[in-house]
């Protein structure tokens, strides 16, 4: 270790990367407009104008692509660019005449411009089969298939309000799946396969037992090995045991798949933040293009587009029309799985006679 | 090395949306990328992932920032036998220059897979796949460039923020400044996991919460204001063509505190809950008040173990210039208590529920206020204290 | 026997509200009432009750209907050494004639304390205080008069109902008829406790729920309708003097499904949730629809043990003429399952939460419908069944 | 036992007690009016008219009083009368000219007429020190003191909406305390006093241990007796152990008292049924007239009367103005006890930035 090894320096100060117009107008923006989908125009108190051109990315970015973005930035936005909180890239342009050419260039390279205003933006998602050991499904592939299908809603077609889709490949939910207008979530449906021969070596049995939220795991000696057993009726396939102990795997080619959730949000606009709620408990994994999942999401988006009022988020729309109408209008089947049966289940029961008949 | 056939993945090159398969193929000259394609095609065929639980790998002196990853079929894909990710702490607001990006690409071309995630869902720049022996060199080149690693494990995770005052007229405090200050202040907590579990800070400039802080950070700091919404009555006309003042604005106010008489908009600000809707819609005419600051909320998390939580109100209002100091006070009080008494893998939101909010407040030295609850308790199970005896 | 001094209780004879102290004093010639006064004065002085846990007393062949009660200071108050209450099953709707009341008073004068509760909060006529040896004679005289005991212990408790069609224009089914039919049908379940815990049925004729059934009965049957609210536009004028159509009516509709154009009221009945408000306010002009029936809800209870519960929807709509049969089907299916599997002192509402609503529905043979929930589950902890395997 | 011992006959059929006008109009009432407070006029489809005169009772009724009501019924309502679901008595009159005299007679005898419409009606309450072994306070005495104080709201003064007060003397809540506009609830605040010497004889130790909702009770041998101990921090004084085991008493002259709850309702009118929420955690027992409790309730009623809109129930009013405003306007102190810490506590935390500042 060399003497001048740097540690704990933290990230570079953002000032280094801010274009002059932003430094000059920091905290002094007056209003914004959206001259066209994918373009934001922010106007400063003194009239300074900043055009942000927002383009889609696959989130996974090759260094070739990052270098391409760097070149585009050099050409149109004085070398300044940023990413958004949802994996879009934005070019920060001060010269209005460069806005259209920048858009053209991006779209020509396969990075379509859009995602602002009321409609779809990029999907917040996770690693999937590209990198994670926990994944009950792939992430990037489903996202790609979905966004291809819903593309117009990103690019030019409006929806009543913002629709935020999120994707997570397992119940750890490394994304905003629990609070999204529409969420896709990888699910397991088979009991943990226990490697009895090695579990005692790889894992601490007591902490594995303790990891189970429902108490389904019990210590047990199997074929002379110190191991555990899982009570079938008590397992809901959360894979928390697997997170703690690699010798209990949940991944399964036939039983794994996706669930779909709707009606969450995080903004405080109009309504308070809301959790996503179960719409479809299970759809099988259908690589490479997950047609059933894609069709299911399109159906929800289109039913919403037809029924919602302006600005209404998916959850607000459903609250207004009622869940029975949501299931009715989408044709999605309501099953016993939709009725919560975990710790706070009773808080979700309809405890009133206020019903549409 | 010959290029593999990837018939299933090739299907995902079609269509208008940017293709991650194309991204990986663009990096193909890197053998790691080539093997990643191969292993992924295999997963697509077999409908199962091929990664193993990560071992503990990292850079010297740090307990986080690297996620160890190994394939379970190294015999077929030796170039991804090790395939660790590096979480690089992003600059606040994800602002970059072309210049700095190219330098990062250069490091990654030499020492990694050529593939990245821009960005991970906590906010880090994620360098996707390298080998153990490259970790230390990468770290040293990154720090040379002025970058450092982000969090992982049971530590303070990489804080993140909306672009706030940099490019938004609604930011009620300096989110990027606060994010930077907090990240710098807690470098030790970020790099050396010592908590019961992960702990996240996110900064949103206004109640629109463009970083989903209320859902995705243990401590969520959301900009807001105390006084009256600023109204420019004349500017309302600018919106008239596309906005219906009743259907689109006043009738959507959650408390019904707005009136439009056909010419003038009036707001009963005492009943405004700062939801942002009217300001969002009439952004040329309305603006948050002048007495700005932030609401502090605590305890959000994903479902494991007890079910997902949104953050809940801790401090209803902190003036903008006291935000950073208050975060420090709160973080430290929380870490003292939860750090000491939290169970292993118990997020602070779960911890509070276990020990009781009232007790938690006492321990961290905050007074209970009715803003903290939707409503007071409905059950009569009150743990009266002995000290109440007269 | 000399009358005791009761200086504290005497304070409660003052004031405009009817005085329970006066009521007890009115009964004073009865030594039990005299001792009750004395013991109560003592409680007022000492700030503590003087009753002991009841032993099991009752009438032959019945397991309920009598609450045994003994004082802990019989030496001072020998006349309330035994002071049991008798729960007399009230007539549906609490209707009486002067004649029958006098006969009850006569029995109670001869064999009890002269004091009653009109009525207990489950609905029974409660005869307050007698001795063990009087129980059987009282029972025999009551049955002679056509009355029977109500419930207590782990049995079907005395059903009760609002006065419904007897005196209310809004009753959507015959609450008193249903209450009577159910009470008669289940005499055995009412008199011989065999359940895990108590079980209550209450009948309200419309969503105003004038017997608090949704909060106080395990199975709550609330009248409602399916078709459109009946509107008599002309009659609306009759209300005009005291009702503001917008402030008082349309703006109070929970779904905003009403419009008043200054002359005509229109209702989007598909979005009416049958809350009753507009009908309550405009009772001369509006009435529930013609296709009437009831909503069935299950599981209400007081807090012990898991916290209070309101009843939740089981069957959204049952036509009026099928109400009684459906109650029987449901009661019996529930008793079969909960009766078998409920834990000791576990109300059915708690039982459902323990085993899961989905499982419960399967066991009692009801199909899940979205009307049963406020919203579908938010946590991803789904107990998929093995049968789901393909 | 004599051969003809009747059992299981159930209650008499109500037909026996219904006046002819009710039999003729059963299910055929058209509308009602309230000619004056305490009087309901129901009009049948064919124009038949029934006046119901509603009078207050103490619920506790001496047979002398019941006989008095019988006499009044004979004189004014052809012998027909009923009680309501809230312990008022109603005289069912067909001859309009008898309405006023009936009222006069009732009020002269000390049974004031009122309780209809928007205002106060009788308090649903429980046994208290009159009969129950569990009572942490008396019931009838507090109710009497309260209704004396609030009397005008029963008799002639209007409130914005119906205000239903309930009273229960212990956490068993033998009343609608959990769903009332204003509720008073007896509370214990001292650990169960355990009679170690007799507990094993009087109670089953395992079921006593199991009865505790928080698991605060543990088996323990004390002075050679098989008994139990209570972990202080885990006890919230619910007295469920006492219900199961008389050898664990909670009653305590100094520590027992009352709590006050607000904002519950059961009707579906406008808003869905709601639970009552904690307003004041503890007020000492102050027999004979509980002045602190009475003042506290009056304060809530009057603050509500001032602030609520027409038809608004207490809970609806508070939801509209917000709980901070409720505490502010009533001057009631908000404490840590107001924040739920039982099983579903987290569901009551404010999880949004929607706040008035
Ligand atoms: C760039 C970005 C912040 C950043 O620092 O990266 C951003 C920027 C803006 N947001 Fe946002 N929001 C951004 C993520 C979010 C998120 C977070 C998320 O989706 O994960 C939310 C919360 C979403 C939710 O509730 O689930 C969010 C909820 C809003 C809202 C509230 C919308 C609503 O009605 O609920 C507004 C107001 C509006 O649109 O009028 C808003 C408005 C805006 C404005 C108009 C603010 C401004 O004046 O600059 C910006 C342009 C919005 C647009 O896209 O049309 N922004 N915005 C993020 C862009 C993400 C993307 O690439 O699409
Ligand atoms: C990389 C990333 C997903 C992504 O593709 O972007 C990620 C990846 C993993 N997360 Fe995550 N989490 C990532 C953001 C999140 C988020 C979102 C956020 O921070 O806004 C959440 C939900 C919010 C929260 O904190 O609750 C999240 C909730 C989890 C959890 C559940 C934590 C909980 O309390 O419920 C786990 C399980 C665990 O910690 O054991 C988890 C665990 C993991 C592990 C380490 C899996 C494991 O058990 O080893 C994943 C490593 C995957 C890999 O191959 O790299 N990850 N994880 C995100 C971090 C990138 C970054 O630093 O920017
Ligand atoms: C007499 C009465 C109160 C009154 O003054 O009116 C009453 C009195 C008692 N109730 Fe009750 N309950 C009475 C209506 C209620 C109600 C209200 C209702 O039925 O609408 C409830 C709340 C609704 C419910 O069922 O949850 C009620 C919830 C309880 C509970 C708690 C049950 C629970 O599941 O949480 C207990 C405790 C128990 O059962 O061990 C209880 C237990 C008792 C006992 C038997 C106490 C005991 O442990 O022995 C009381 C006997 C007192 C006595 O001295 O007579 N009583 N009890 C009511 C019955 C009179 C009648 O038959 O008309
Ligand atoms: C007589 C009685 C039923 C019975 O069979 O005994 C009854 C009778 C009527 N109720 Fe009721 N209600 C009776 C207890 C209730 C209860 C139960 C309770 O309080 O425990 C409720 C639910 C209260 C709650 O939500 O907590 C109740 C909620 C209503 C409502 C809804 C009020 C609201 O806005 O929430 C109405 C509608 C209205 O008042 O316009 C109503 C309306 C009526 C009407 C107008 C119905 C009619 O057309 O005859 C009757 C006269 C009301 C009045 O007092 O002004 N009744 N009513 C009960 C009289 C109790 C008493 O002595 O005061
Ligand atoms: S959601 Fe699960 S599978 Fe996906 S990246 Fe996170 S931990 Fe891995
Ligand atoms: S998957 Fe979840 S529920 Fe099943 S055994 Fe593992 S930890 Fe328990
Ligand atoms: S959270 Fe508010 S301040 Fe931040 S970017 Fe979004 S709208 Fe602007
Ligand atoms: S910010 Fe929201 S609450 Fe405030 S006035 Fe505007 S719409 Fe109403
Ligand atoms: S519940 Fe409905 S039907 Fe019954 S008395 Fe009340 S208002 Fe009339
Ligand atoms: S009954 Fe209630 S929901 Fe239906 S129209 Fe009237 S006010 Fe609206
Ligand atoms: S509330 Fe408690 S003390 Fe009062 S009667 Fe019921 S069980 Fe007895
Ligand atoms: S009073 Fe309640 S909490 Fe305390 S020991 Fe008894 S049962 Fe447990």
CSV table of N, CA and C in Angstrom, one decimal, chain C residues 162-232:
chain,number,residue,atom,x,y,z
C,162,UNK,N,-82.6,-2.7,14.9
C,162,UNK,CA,-83.2,-1.4,14.9
C,162,UNK,C,-84.7,-1.6,14.6
C,163,UNK,N,-85.5,-0.6,14.9
C,163,UNK,CA,-87.0,-0.8,14.7
C,163,UNK,C,-87.4,-0.9,13.3
C,164,UNK,N,-86.5,-0.7,12.3
C,164,UNK,CA,-86.7,-1.0,10.9
C,164,UNK,C,-88.1,-0.7,10.4
C,165,UNK,N,-88.7,-1.6,9.7
C,165,UNK,CA,-89.9,-1.4,9.0
C,165,UNK,C,-91.1,-1.0,9.9
C,166,UNK,N,-90.9,-1.3,11.2
C,166,UNK,CA,-92.0,-1.0,12.1
C,166,UNK,C,-92.2,0.6,12.2
C,167,UNK,N,-91.1,1.3,12.1
C,167,UNK,CA,-91.2,2.7,12.2
C,167,UNK,C,-90.2,3.6,11.4
C,168,UNK,N,-89.7,3.0,10.4
C,168,UNK,CA,-88.7,3.8,9.6
C,168,UNK,C,-88.9,3.6,8.1
C,169,UNK,N,-88.9,4.6,7.4
C,169,UNK,CA,-89.2,4.6,6.0
C,169,UNK,C,-88.0,4.0,5.2
C,170,UNK,N,-86.8,3.9,5.9
C,170,UNK,CA,-85.6,3.5,5.1
C,170,UNK,C,-85.3,2.1,5.2
C,171,UNK,N,-86.0,1.3,6.0
C,171,UNK,CA,-85.6,-0.1,6.2
C,171,UNK,C,-85.6,-0.9,4.9
C,172,UNK,N,-84.6,-1.5,4.5
C,172,UNK,CA,-84.5,-2.2,3.3
C,172,UNK,C,-84.8,-3.7,3.4
C,173,UNK,N,-85.0,-4.1,4.6
C,173,UNK,CA,-85.5,-5.5,4.8
C,173,UNK,C,-86.1,-5.5,6.2
C,174,UNK,N,-86.8,-6.6,6.5
C,174,UNK,CA,-87.5,-6.6,7.8
C,174,UNK,C,-86.6,-7.0,8.9
C,175,UNK,N,-86.0,-6.0,9.6
C,175,UNK,CA,-85.0,-6.3,10.6
C,175,UNK,C,-85.6,-7.0,11.8
C,176,UNK,N,-86.8,-6.6,12.2
C,176,UNK,CA,-87.4,-7.2,13.4
C,176,UNK,C,-87.8,-8.7,13.1
C,177,UNK,N,-88.3,-8.9,11.9
C,177,UNK,CA,-88.7,-10.2,11.4
C,177,UNK,C,-87.5,-11.1,11.4
C,178,UNK,N,-86.4,-10.6,10.9
C,178,UNK,CA,-85.2,-11.4,10.8
C,178,UNK,C,-84.6,-11.7,12.1
C,179,UNK,N,-84.6,-10.7,13.0
C,179,UNK,CA,-84.1,-10.8,14.3
C,179,UNK,C,-84.9,-11.9,15.1
C,180,UNK,N,-86.2,-11.8,15.0
C,180,UNK,CA,-87.0,-12.8,15.6
C,180,UNK,C,-86.7,-14.2,15.1
C,181,UNK,N,-86.7,-14.3,13.8
C,181,UNK,CA,-86.5,-15.6,13.2
C,181,UNK,C,-85.2,-16.3,13.6
C,182,UNK,N,-84.2,-15.5,13.6
C,182,UNK,CA,-82.8,-16.0,13.9
C,182,UNK,C,-82.8,-16.4,15.4
C,183,UNK,N,-83.4,-15.5,16.2
C,183,UNK,CA,-83.4,-15.8,17.7
C,183,UNK,C,-84.1,-17.1,17.9
C,184,UNK,N,-85.2,-17.3,17.3
C,184,UNK,CA,-85.9,-18.6,17.5
C,184,UNK,C,-85.2,-19.8,16.9
C,185,UNK,N,-84.6,-19.6,15.7
C,185,UNK,CA,-83.9,-20.7,15.1
C,185,UNK,C,-82.8,-21.2,16.0
C,186,UNK,N,-82.1,-20.3,16.6
C,186,UNK,CA,-80.9,-20.7,17.4
C,186,UNK,C,-81.1,-20.7,18.9
C,187,UNK,N,-82.2,-21.1,19.4
C,187,UNK,CA,-82.4,-21.2,20.8
C,187,UNK,C,-81.3,-22.0,21.5
C,188,UNK,N,-81.0,-23.1,20.9
C,188,UNK,CA,-80.0,-24.0,21.5
C,188,UNK,C,-78.6,-23.3,21.6
C,189,UNK,N,-78.2,-22.7,20.5
C,189,UNK,CA,-76.9,-22.0,20.5
C,189,UNK,C,-76.9,-20.8,21.4
C,190,UNK,N,-78.1,-20.2,21.7
C,190,UNK,CA,-78.2,-19.1,22.5
C,190,UNK,C,-78.1,-19.5,24.0
C,191,UNK,N,-78.7,-20.7,24.3
C,191,UNK,CA,-78.8,-21.0,25.7
C,191,UNK,C,-77.7,-22.0,26.2
C,192,UNK,N,-77.0,-22.6,25.2
C,192,UNK,CA,-76.0,-23.6,25.7
C,192,UNK,C,-74.6,-23.3,25.0
C,193,UNK,N,-73.8,-22.5,25.7
C,193,UNK,CA,-72.5,-22.1,25.2
C,193,UNK,C,-71.7,-23.2,24.7
C,194,UNK,N,-71.3,-23.2,23.4
C,194,UNK,CA,-70.5,-24.3,22.8
C,194,UNK,C,-69.6,-23.7,21.8
C,195,UNK,N,-69.4,-22.4,21.8
C,195,UNK,CA,-68.5,-21.8,20.8
C,195,UNK,C,-67.2,-21.5,21.5
C,196,UNK,N,-66.2,-21.1,20.7
C,196,UNK,CA,-64.9,-20.7,21.3
C,196,UNK,C,-65.1,-19.4,22.2
C,197,UNK,N,-66.0,-18.6,21.8
C,197,UNK,CA,-66.3,-17.3,22.5
C,197,UNK,C,-67.6,-16.8,22.1
C,198,UNK,N,-68.0,-15.6,22.5
C,198,UNK,CA,-69.3,-15.1,22.2
C,198,UNK,C,-69.4,-14.8,20.7
C,199,UNK,N,-70.7,-14.8,20.2
C,199,UNK,CA,-70.9,-14.5,18.8
C,199,UNK,C,-72.2,-13.7,18.8
C,200,UNK,N,-72.2,-12.5,18.1
C,200,UNK,CA,-73.4,-11.7,18.1
C,200,UNK,C,-73.9,-11.4,16.7
C,201,UNK,N,-75.2,-11.3,16.6
C,201,UNK,CA,-75.9,-10.9,15.3
C,201,UNK,C,-76.6,-9.7,15.6
C,202,UNK,N,-76.4,-8.6,14.7
C,202,UNK,CA,-77.3,-7.5,14.9
C,202,UNK,C,-77.8,-7.1,13.5
C,203,UNK,N,-79.0,-6.5,13.5
C,203,UNK,CA,-79.7,-6.2,12.2
C,203,UNK,C,-80.0,-4.7,12.1
C,204,UNK,N,-79.5,-4.1,11.1
C,204,UNK,CA,-79.8,-2.7,10.9
C,204,UNK,C,-80.5,-2.6,9.5
C,205,UNK,N,-81.6,-1.8,9.5
C,205,UNK,CA,-82.4,-1.7,8.2
C,205,UNK,C,-81.7,-1.0,7.1
C,206,UNK,N,-80.8,-0.1,7.4
C,206,UNK,CA,-80.1,0.7,6.3
C,206,UNK,C,-78.7,1.1,6.8
C,207,UNK,N,-78.0,1.7,5.9
C,207,UNK,CA,-76.6,2.0,6.3
C,207,UNK,C,-76.4,3.0,7.4
C,208,UNK,N,-77.5,3.6,7.9
C,208,UNK,CA,-77.4,4.5,9.1
C,208,UNK,C,-77.0,3.6,10.3
C,209,UNK,N,-77.3,2.4,10.3
C,209,UNK,CA,-76.9,1.4,11.3
C,209,UNK,C,-77.3,1.8,12.7
C,210,UNK,N,-78.5,2.0,13.0
C,210,UNK,CA,-79.0,2.5,14.3
C,210,UNK,C,-78.8,1.5,15.4
C,211,UNK,N,-78.3,0.3,15.2
C,211,UNK,CA,-77.9,-0.6,16.3
C,211,UNK,C,-76.4,-0.8,16.3
C,212,UNK,N,-75.7,0.0,15.6
C,212,UNK,CA,-74.2,-0.1,15.7
C,212,UNK,C,-73.7,-1.4,15.4
C,213,UNK,N,-74.4,-2.1,14.5
C,213,UNK,CA,-74.1,-3.5,14.2
C,213,UNK,C,-72.7,-3.7,13.7
C,214,UNK,N,-72.2,-2.7,12.9
C,214,UNK,CA,-70.9,-2.9,12.3
C,214,UNK,C,-69.8,-2.9,13.3
C,215,UNK,N,-70.1,-2.3,14.5
C,215,UNK,CA,-69.1,-2.2,15.5
C,215,UNK,C,-69.3,-3.2,16.6
C,216,UNK,N,-70.5,-3.7,16.7
C,216,UNK,CA,-70.8,-4.5,17.9
C,216,UNK,C,-71.4,-5.9,17.7
C,217,UNK,N,-71.3,-6.3,16.5
C,217,UNK,CA,-71.8,-7.7,16.3
C,217,UNK,C,-70.9,-8.5,15.4
C,218,UNK,N,-70.7,-9.7,15.7
C,218,UNK,CA,-69.8,-10.6,14.8
C,218,UNK,C,-70.4,-10.6,13.4
C,219,UNK,N,-71.7,-10.9,13.3
C,219,UNK,CA,-72.3,-10.8,12.0
C,219,UNK,C,-73.3,-9.7,12.0
C,220,UNK,N,-73.0,-8.7,11.1
C,220,UNK,CA,-73.8,-7.5,11.0
C,220,UNK,C,-74.5,-7.5,9.7
C,221,UNK,N,-75.8,-7.3,9.7
C,221,UNK,CA,-76.6,-7.4,8.5
C,221,UNK,C,-77.2,-6.0,8.3
C,222,UNK,N,-76.7,-5.3,7.3
C,222,UNK,CA,-77.1,-3.9,7.1
C,222,UNK,C,-77.9,-3.7,5.8
C,223,UNK,N,-79.1,-3.2,5.9
C,223,UNK,CA,-79.9,-3.0,4.7
C,223,UNK,C,-79.3,-2.1,3.7
C,224,UNK,N,-79.6,-2.4,2.4
C,224,UNK,CA,-79.1,-1.5,1.4
C,224,UNK,C,-79.9,-1.8,0.1
C,225,UNK,N,-79.6,-1.1,-1.0
C,225,UNK,CA,-80.3,-1.4,-2.2
C,225,UNK,C,-79.4,-1.4,-3.4
C,226,UNK,N,-79.9,-1.9,-4.5
C,226,UNK,CA,-79.0,-2.2,-5.7
C,226,UNK,C,-79.3,-1.2,-6.8
C,227,UNK,N,-80.5,-0.8,-6.9
C,227,UNK,CA,-80.9,0.1,-8.1
C,227,UNK,C,-80.7,1.6,-7.7
C,228,UNK,N,-81.5,2.4,-8.4
C,228,UNK,CA,-81.3,3.8,-8.2
C,228,UNK,C,-82.1,4.4,-7.1
C,229,UNK,N,-81.5,5.4,-6.5
C,229,UNK,CA,-82.2,6.2,-5.4
C,229,UNK,C,-83.5,6.7,-6.0
C,230,UNK,N,-84.6,6.6,-5.3
C,230,UNK,CA,-85.9,7.2,-5.9
C,230,UNK,C,-85.9,8.7,-5.6
C,231,UNK,N,-86.1,9.4,-6.6
C,231,UNK,CA,-86.2,10.9,-6.5
C,231,UNK,C,-87.5,11.4,-6.8
C,232,UNK,N,-88.0,12.3,-5.9
C,232,UNK,CA,-89.3,13.0,-6.2
C,232,UNK,C,-88.8,14.5,-6.3
